[in-house]
JSON list of C-alpha atoms in Angstrom, two decimals:
[
{"chain": "O", "resi": 1, "resn": "MET", "atom": "CA", "xyz": [74.82, 58.44, 84.47]},
{"chain": "O", "resi": 2, "resn": "GLU", "atom": "CA", "xyz": [76.45, 61.79, 84.03]},
{"chain": "O", "resi": 3, "resn": "ILE", "atom": "CA", "xyz": [76.91, 64.15, 86.97]},
{"chain": "O", "resi": 4, "resn": "SER", "atom": "CA", "xyz": [75.36, 67.56, 86.37]},
{"chain": "O", "resi": 5, "resn": "ASP", "atom": "CA", "xyz": [77.43, 70.74, 86.50]},
{"chain": "O", "resi": 6, "resn": "SER", "atom": "CA", "xyz": [75.50, 71.99, 89.52]},
{"chain": "O", "resi": 7, "resn": "THR", "atom": "CA", "xyz": [76.31, 68.77, 91.40]},
{"chain": "O", "resi": 8, "resn": "LYS", "atom": "CA", "xyz": [79.99, 69.13, 90.54]},
{"chain": "O", "resi": 9, "resn": "VAL", "atom": "CA", "xyz": [80.00, 72.76, 91.69]},
{"chain": "O", "resi": 10, "resn": "LEU", "atom": "CA", "xyz": [78.21, 71.81, 94.91]},
{"chain": "O", "resi": 11, "resn": "CYS", "atom": "CA", "xyz": [80.66, 69.01, 95.66]},
{"chain": "O", "resi": 12, "resn": "ILE", "atom": "CA", "xyz": [83.71, 71.16, 94.97]},
{"chain": "O", "resi": 13, "resn": "ARG", "atom": "CA", "xyz": [82.41, 74.03, 97.10]},
{"chain": "O", "resi": 14, "resn": "MET", "atom": "CA", "xyz": [81.42, 71.73, 99.96]},
{"chain": "O", "resi": 15, "resn": "VAL", "atom": "CA", "xyz": [84.85, 70.10, 99.98]},
{"chain": "O", "resi": 16, "resn": "LEU", "atom": "CA", "xyz": [86.65, 73.46, 99.84]},
{"chain": "O", "resi": 17, "resn": "PHE", "atom": "CA", "xyz": [84.38, 74.88, 102.57]},
{"chain": "O", "resi": 18, "resn": "SER", "atom": "CA", "xyz": [84.98, 71.82, 104.78]},
{"chain": "O", "resi": 19, "resn": "VAL", "atom": "CA", "xyz": [88.74, 72.02, 104.32]},
{"chain": "O", "resi": 20, "resn": "TYR", "atom": "CA", "xyz": [88.66, 75.76, 105.06]},
{"chain": "O", "resi": 21, "resn": "VAL", "atom": "CA", "xyz": [86.70, 75.27, 108.30]},
{"chain": "O", "resi": 22, "resn": "LEU", "atom": "CA", "xyz": [88.79, 72.29, 109.44]},
{"chain": "O", "resi": 23, "resn": "ALA", "atom": "CA", "xyz": [92.03, 74.16, 108.78]},
{"chain": "O", "resi": 24, "resn": "GLY", "atom": "CA", "xyz": [90.68, 77.27, 110.49]},
{"chain": "O", "resi": 25, "resn": "ALA", "atom": "CA", "xyz": [89.73, 75.23, 113.56]},
{"chain": "O", "resi": 26, "resn": "ALA", "atom": "CA", "xyz": [93.24, 73.79, 113.75]},
{"chain": "O", "resi": 27, "resn": "ILE", "atom": "CA", "xyz": [94.81, 77.24, 113.46]},
{"chain": "O", "resi": 28, "resn": "PHE", "atom": "CA", "xyz": [92.50, 78.78, 116.09]},
{"chain": "O", "resi": 29, "resn": "GLN", "atom": "CA", "xyz": [93.29, 75.92, 118.44]},
{"chain": "O", "resi": 30, "resn": "ALA", "atom": "CA", "xyz": [97.03, 76.27, 117.85]},
{"chain": "O", "resi": 31, "resn": "ILE", "atom": "CA", "xyz": [96.95, 80.01, 118.49]},
{"chain": "O", "resi": 32, "resn": "GLU", "atom": "CA", "xyz": [94.65, 80.07, 121.52]},
{"chain": "O", "resi": 33, "resn": "HIS", "atom": "CA", "xyz": [95.53, 76.79, 123.24]},
{"chain": "O", "resi": 34, "resn": "GLN", "atom": "CA", "xyz": [98.90, 78.03, 124.52]},
{"chain": "O", "resi": 35, "resn": "GLU", "atom": "CA", "xyz": [97.39, 81.15, 126.05]},
{"chain": "O", "resi": 36, "resn": "GLN", "atom": "CA", "xyz": [94.69, 79.10, 127.73]},
{"chain": "O", "resi": 37, "resn": "MET", "atom": "CA", "xyz": [97.30, 76.76, 129.23]},
{"chain": "O", "resi": 38, "resn": "ARG", "atom": "CA", "xyz": [99.17, 79.81, 130.60]},
{"chain": "O", "resi": 39, "resn": "GLU", "atom": "CA", "xyz": [95.91, 81.09, 132.09]},
{"chain": "O", "resi": 40, "resn": "ILE", "atom": "CA", "xyz": [95.23, 77.73, 133.76]},
{"chain": "O", "resi": 41, "resn": "LYS", "atom": "CA", "xyz": [98.74, 77.78, 135.21]},
{"chain": "O", "resi": 42, "resn": "ARG", "atom": "CA", "xyz": [98.21, 81.33, 136.55]},
{"chain": "O", "resi": 43, "resn": "ILE", "atom": "CA", "xyz": [94.94, 80.25, 138.16]},
{"chain": "O", "resi": 44, "resn": "GLN", "atom": "CA", "xyz": [96.57, 77.22, 139.74]},
{"chain": "O", "resi": 45, "resn": "ASN", "atom": "CA", "xyz": [99.41, 79.36, 141.12]},
{"chain": "O", "resi": 46, "resn": "THR", "atom": "CA", "xyz": [96.93, 81.88, 142.54]},
{"chain": "O", "resi": 47, "resn": "ARG", "atom": "CA", "xyz": [94.94, 79.03, 144.11]},
{"chain": "O", "resi": 48, "resn": "THR", "atom": "CA", "xyz": [98.08, 77.60, 145.70]},
{"chain": "O", "resi": 49, "resn": "GLU", "atom": "CA", "xyz": [99.05, 81.06, 147.03]},
{"chain": "O", "resi": 50, "resn": "ILE", "atom": "CA", "xyz": [95.62, 81.57, 148.58]},
{"chain": "O", "resi": 51, "resn": "LEU", "atom": "CA", "xyz": [95.61, 78.10, 150.15]},
{"chain": "O", "resi": 52, "resn": "ARG", "atom": "CA", "xyz": [98.99, 78.77, 151.74]},
{"chain": "O", "resi": 53, "resn": "LYS", "atom": "CA", "xyz": [98.22, 82.34, 152.80]},
{"chain": "O", "resi": 54, "resn": "TYR", "atom": "CA", "xyz": [94.95, 81.46, 154.56]},
{"chain": "O", "resi": 55, "resn": "ASN", "atom": "CA", "xyz": [96.04, 77.99, 155.68]},
{"chain": "O", "resi": 56, "resn": "ILE", "atom": "CA", "xyz": [93.22, 76.18, 153.85]},
{"chain": "O", "resi": 57, "resn": "THR", "atom": "CA", "xyz": [93.53, 72.43, 153.51]},
{"chain": "O", "resi": 58, "resn": "GLU", "atom": "CA", "xyz": [93.24, 70.79, 150.10]},
{"chain": "O", "resi": 59, "resn": "ASN", "atom": "CA", "xyz": [90.08, 68.93, 151.23]},
{"chain": "O", "resi": 60, "resn": "ASP", "atom": "CA", "xyz": [88.39, 72.16, 152.33]},
{"chain": "O", "resi": 61, "resn": "ALA", "atom": "CA", "xyz": [89.35, 73.87, 149.08]},
{"chain": "O", "resi": 62, "resn": "GLU", "atom": "CA", "xyz": [87.93, 71.01, 147.01]},
{"chain": "O", "resi": 63, "resn": "ARG", "atom": "CA", "xyz": [84.74, 70.95, 149.07]},
{"chain": "O", "resi": 64, "resn": "TRP", "atom": "CA", "xyz": [84.34, 74.71, 148.63]},
{"chain": "O", "resi": 65, "resn": "ALA", "atom": "CA", "xyz": [84.96, 74.46, 144.90]},
{"chain": "O", "resi": 66, "resn": "ARG", "atom": "CA", "xyz": [82.36, 71.70, 144.44]},
{"chain": "O", "resi": 67, "resn": "THR", "atom": "CA", "xyz": [79.84, 73.67, 146.47]},
{"chain": "O", "resi": 68, "resn": "PHE", "atom": "CA", "xyz": [80.28, 77.18, 145.09]},
{"chain": "O", "resi": 69, "resn": "LEU", "atom": "CA", "xyz": [82.06, 77.11, 141.76]},
{"chain": "O", "resi": 70, "resn": "SER", "atom": "CA", "xyz": [79.87, 76.62, 138.72]},
{"chain": "O", "resi": 71, "resn": "THR", "atom": "CA", "xyz": [82.62, 77.01, 136.13]},
{"chain": "O", "resi": 72, "resn": "SER", "atom": "CA", "xyz": [85.48, 74.82, 135.10]},
{"chain": "O", "resi": 73, "resn": "LEU", "atom": "CA", "xyz": [87.98, 77.61, 135.64]},
{"chain": "O", "resi": 74, "resn": "GLY", "atom": "CA", "xyz": [91.37, 76.15, 136.40]},
{"chain": "O", "resi": 75, "resn": "ASN", "atom": "CA", "xyz": [90.35, 72.60, 135.60]},
{"chain": "O", "resi": 76, "resn": "GLU", "atom": "CA", "xyz": [93.04, 71.02, 133.45]},
{"chain": "O", "resi": 77, "resn": "ASP", "atom": "CA", "xyz": [90.54, 68.55, 131.99]},
{"chain": "O", "resi": 78, "resn": "PHE", "atom": "CA", "xyz": [88.46, 71.40, 130.60]},
{"chain": "O", "resi": 79, "resn": "LEU", "atom": "CA", "xyz": [90.03, 73.10, 127.61]},
{"chain": "O", "resi": 80, "resn": "GLU", "atom": "CA", "xyz": [87.99, 75.84, 126.02]},
{"chain": "O", "resi": 81, "resn": "TRP", "atom": "CA", "xyz": [90.10, 75.74, 122.86]},
{"chain": "O", "resi": 82, "resn": "ASN", "atom": "CA", "xyz": [89.98, 72.01, 122.16]},
{"chain": "O", "resi": 83, "resn": "TYR", "atom": "CA", "xyz": [89.48, 70.99, 118.53]},
{"chain": "O", "resi": 84, "resn": "GLY", "atom": "CA", "xyz": [85.71, 70.59, 118.83]},
{"chain": "O", "resi": 85, "resn": "ASN", "atom": "CA", "xyz": [85.20, 74.06, 120.26]},
{"chain": "O", "resi": 86, "resn": "SER", "atom": "CA", "xyz": [87.67, 75.50, 117.76]},
{"chain": "O", "resi": 87, "resn": "PHE", "atom": "CA", "xyz": [85.68, 73.90, 114.94]},
{"chain": "O", "resi": 88, "resn": "LEU", "atom": "CA", "xyz": [82.43, 75.33, 116.33]},
{"chain": "O", "resi": 89, "resn": "PHE", "atom": "CA", "xyz": [84.03, 78.77, 116.59]},
{"chain": "O", "resi": 90, "resn": "ALA", "atom": "CA", "xyz": [85.32, 78.57, 112.99]},
{"chain": "O", "resi": 91, "resn": "VAL", "atom": "CA", "xyz": [81.83, 77.68, 111.71]},
{"chain": "O", "resi": 92, "resn": "VAL", "atom": "CA", "xyz": [80.23, 80.43, 113.79]},
{"chain": "O", "resi": 93, "resn": "VAL", "atom": "CA", "xyz": [82.65, 83.00, 112.38]},
{"chain": "O", "resi": 94, "resn": "VAL", "atom": "CA", "xyz": [82.11, 82.17, 108.70]},
{"chain": "O", "resi": 95, "resn": "THR", "atom": "CA", "xyz": [78.34, 81.79, 109.04]},
{"chain": "O", "resi": 96, "resn": "THR", "atom": "CA", "xyz": [78.13, 85.14, 110.91]},
{"chain": "O", "resi": 97, "resn": "ILE", "atom": "CA", "xyz": [76.00, 83.56, 113.62]},
{"chain": "O", "resi": 98, "resn": "GLY", "atom": "CA", "xyz": [78.04, 85.19, 116.38]},
{"chain": "O", "resi": 99, "resn": "TYR", "atom": "CA", "xyz": [77.28, 82.68, 119.12]},
{"chain": "O", "resi": 100, "resn": "GLY", "atom": "CA", "xyz": [80.11, 84.14, 121.22]},
{"chain": "O", "resi": 101, "resn": "ASN", "atom": "CA", "xyz": [80.70, 81.59, 123.97]},
{"chain": "O", "resi": 102, "resn": "ILE", "atom": "CA", "xyz": [84.40, 81.50, 123.20]},
{"chain": "O", "resi": 103, "resn": "VAL", "atom": "CA", "xyz": [86.42, 84.27, 121.64]},
{"chain": "O", "resi": 104, "resn": "PRO", "atom": "CA", "xyz": [90.09, 84.64, 120.79]},
{"chain": "O", "resi": 105, "resn": "LYS", "atom": "CA", "xyz": [91.98, 86.34, 123.59]},
{"chain": "O", "resi": 106, "resn": "THR", "atom": "CA", "xyz": [95.34, 86.77, 121.89]},
{"chain": "O", "resi": 107, "resn": "VAL", "atom": "CA", "xyz": [96.18, 89.50, 119.42]},
{"chain": "O", "resi": 108, "resn": "GLN", "atom": "CA", "xyz": [97.25, 86.88, 116.88]},
{"chain": "O", "resi": 109, "resn": "GLY", "atom": "CA", "xyz": [93.96, 85.02, 117.34]},
{"chain": "O", "resi": 110, "resn": "ARG", "atom": "CA", "xyz": [91.91, 88.18, 116.89]},
{"chain": "O", "resi": 111, "resn": "LEU", "atom": "CA", "xyz": [93.82, 89.23, 113.76]},
{"chain": "O", "resi": 112, "resn": "PHE", "atom": "CA", "xyz": [93.53, 85.75, 112.30]},
{"chain": "O", "resi": 113, "resn": "CYS", "atom": "CA", "xyz": [89.80, 85.81, 113.05]},
{"chain": "O", "resi": 114, "resn": "VAL", "atom": "CA", "xyz": [89.33, 89.03, 111.06]},
{"chain": "O", "resi": 115, "resn": "PHE", "atom": "CA", "xyz": [91.14, 87.71, 107.98]},
{"chain": "O", "resi": 116, "resn": "TYR", "atom": "CA", "xyz": [89.55, 84.29, 108.36]},
{"chain": "O", "resi": 117, "resn": "ALA", "atom": "CA", "xyz": [86.11, 85.93, 108.32]},
{"chain": "O", "resi": 118, "resn": "LEU", "atom": "CA", "xyz": [87.00, 88.17, 105.35]},
{"chain": "O", "resi": 119, "resn": "LEU", "atom": "CA", "xyz": [87.68, 85.10, 103.23]},
{"chain": "O", "resi": 120, "resn": "GLY", "atom": "CA", "xyz": [85.30, 82.68, 104.90]},
{"chain": "O", "resi": 121, "resn": "ILE", "atom": "CA", "xyz": [82.07, 84.68, 104.78]},
{"chain": "O", "resi": 122, "resn": "PRO", "atom": "CA", "xyz": [82.05, 85.04, 100.97]},
{"chain": "O", "resi": 123, "resn": "ALA", "atom": "CA", "xyz": [83.07, 81.37, 100.64]},
{"chain": "O", "resi": 124, "resn": "THR", "atom": "CA", "xyz": [80.12, 80.42, 102.86]},
{"chain": "O", "resi": 125, "resn": "CYS", "atom": "CA", "xyz": [77.77, 82.49, 100.70]},
{"chain": "O", "resi": 126, "resn": "LEU", "atom": "CA", "xyz": [79.00, 80.77, 97.54]},
{"chain": "O", "resi": 127, "resn": "THR", "atom": "CA", "xyz": [78.63, 77.35, 99.16]},
{"chain": "O", "resi": 128, "resn": "LEU", "atom": "CA", "xyz": [75.10, 78.13, 100.36]},
{"chain": "O", "resi": 129, "resn": "LYS", "atom": "CA", "xyz": [74.24, 79.42, 96.88]},
{"chain": "O", "resi": 130, "resn": "ALA", "atom": "CA", "xyz": [75.37, 76.10, 95.39]},
{"chain": "O", "resi": 131, "resn": "VAL", "atom": "CA", "xyz": [73.25, 74.24, 97.96]},
{"chain": "O", "resi": 132, "resn": "GLY", "atom": "CA", "xyz": [70.26, 76.45, 97.13]},
{"chain": "O", "resi": 133, "resn": "ASP", "atom": "CA", "xyz": [70.73, 75.91, 93.40]},
{"chain": "O", "resi": 134, "resn": "LYS", "atom": "CA", "xyz": [70.82, 72.15, 93.90]},
{"chain": "O", "resi": 135, "resn": "ILE", "atom": "CA", "xyz": [67.69, 72.21, 96.07]},
{"chain": "O", "resi": 136, "resn": "ALA", "atom": "CA", "xyz": [65.88, 74.34, 93.46]},
{"chain": "O", "resi": 137, "resn": "GLU", "atom": "CA", "xyz": [66.96, 71.89, 90.74]},
{"chain": "O", "resi": 138, "resn": "LEU", "atom": "CA", "xyz": [65.67, 68.92, 92.74]},
{"chain": "O", "resi": 139, "resn": "PHE", "atom": "CA", "xyz": [62.34, 70.64, 93.48]},
{"chain": "O", "resi": 140, "resn": "THR", "atom": "CA", "xyz": [61.94, 71.52, 89.80]},
{"chain": "O", "resi": 141, "resn": "LYS", "atom": "CA", "xyz": [62.46, 67.87, 88.85]},
{"chain": "O", "resi": 142, "resn": "LEU", "atom": "CA", "xyz": [60.06, 66.76, 91.57]},
{"chain": "O", "resi": 143, "resn": "ILE", "atom": "CA", "xyz": [57.32, 69.16, 90.44]},
{"chain": "O", "resi": 144, "resn": "THR", "atom": "CA", "xyz": [57.85, 68.26, 86.78]},
{"chain": "O", "resi": 145, "resn": "THR", "atom": "CA", "xyz": [57.58, 64.56, 87.58]},
{"chain": "O", "resi": 146, "resn": "PHE", "atom": "CA", "xyz": [54.48, 65.18, 89.71]},
{"chain": "O", "resi": 147, "resn": "GLU", "atom": "CA", "xyz": [52.77, 67.15, 86.94]},
{"chain": "O", "resi": 148, "resn": "LYS", "atom": "CA", "xyz": [53.65, 64.58, 84.27]},
{"chain": "O", "resi": 149, "resn": "ARG", "atom": "CA", "xyz": [52.57, 61.51, 86.21]},
{"chain": "O", "resi": 150, "resn": "LEU", "atom": "CA", "xyz": [49.71, 62.64, 88.40]},
{"chain": "O", "resi": 151, "resn": "LEU", "atom": "CA", "xyz": [48.22, 65.50, 86.45]},
{"chain": "O", "resi": 152, "resn": "LYS", "atom": "CA", "xyz": [48.92, 63.86, 83.08]},
{"chain": "O", "resi": 153, "resn": "ARG", "atom": "CA", "xyz": [50.34, 67.05, 81.65]},
{"chain": "O", "resi": 154, "resn": "PRO", "atom": "CA", "xyz": [52.64, 66.53, 78.69]},
{"chain": "O", "resi": 155, "resn": "HIS", "atom": "CA", "xyz": [54.18, 69.95, 79.18]},
{"chain": "O", "resi": 156, "resn": "PRO", "atom": "CA", "xyz": [54.51, 70.71, 82.90]},
{"chain": "O", "resi": 157, "resn": "ASN", "atom": "CA", "xyz": [54.58, 74.48, 82.52]},
{"chain": "O", "resi": 158, "resn": "THR", "atom": "CA", "xyz": [51.31, 74.69, 80.58]},
{"chain": "O", "resi": 159, "resn": "TRP", "atom": "CA", "xyz": [48.39, 75.76, 82.75]},
{"chain": "O", "resi": 160, "resn": "SER", "atom": "CA", "xyz": [45.03, 74.98, 81.17]}
]
């Protein structure tokens, strides 16, 4: 069985798109992760300063945090720019969804985002076009088969 040209194009574009998004996620994570770690360190230092200044025990601080804080700010276990979130951000950028829960905070991250989108948005359009072409091809075959078998039409496009 020979693979059609549209299937080859679809496969190539899907692979290239996947590689582009995976590489973009890795780059976003590499750029933004360091800044986030610095921010966590600043928050921890501020927390330590406040605990010392107002003579708050560690137990009271933890109890207050569990009661009143609804974010994971300063939690080392929570990394906004982990690979999963970076991947989601990369997909959101190239699909122009603009979900916006995380955004690059560094100048390098913002500049990379602009150029990443400039290349990624057209690549996404081409990939979606290939997907649409393949779906249209499959529906055409399905309708042709339906008309031949169920409606007993020798020529599917003839309406009589």
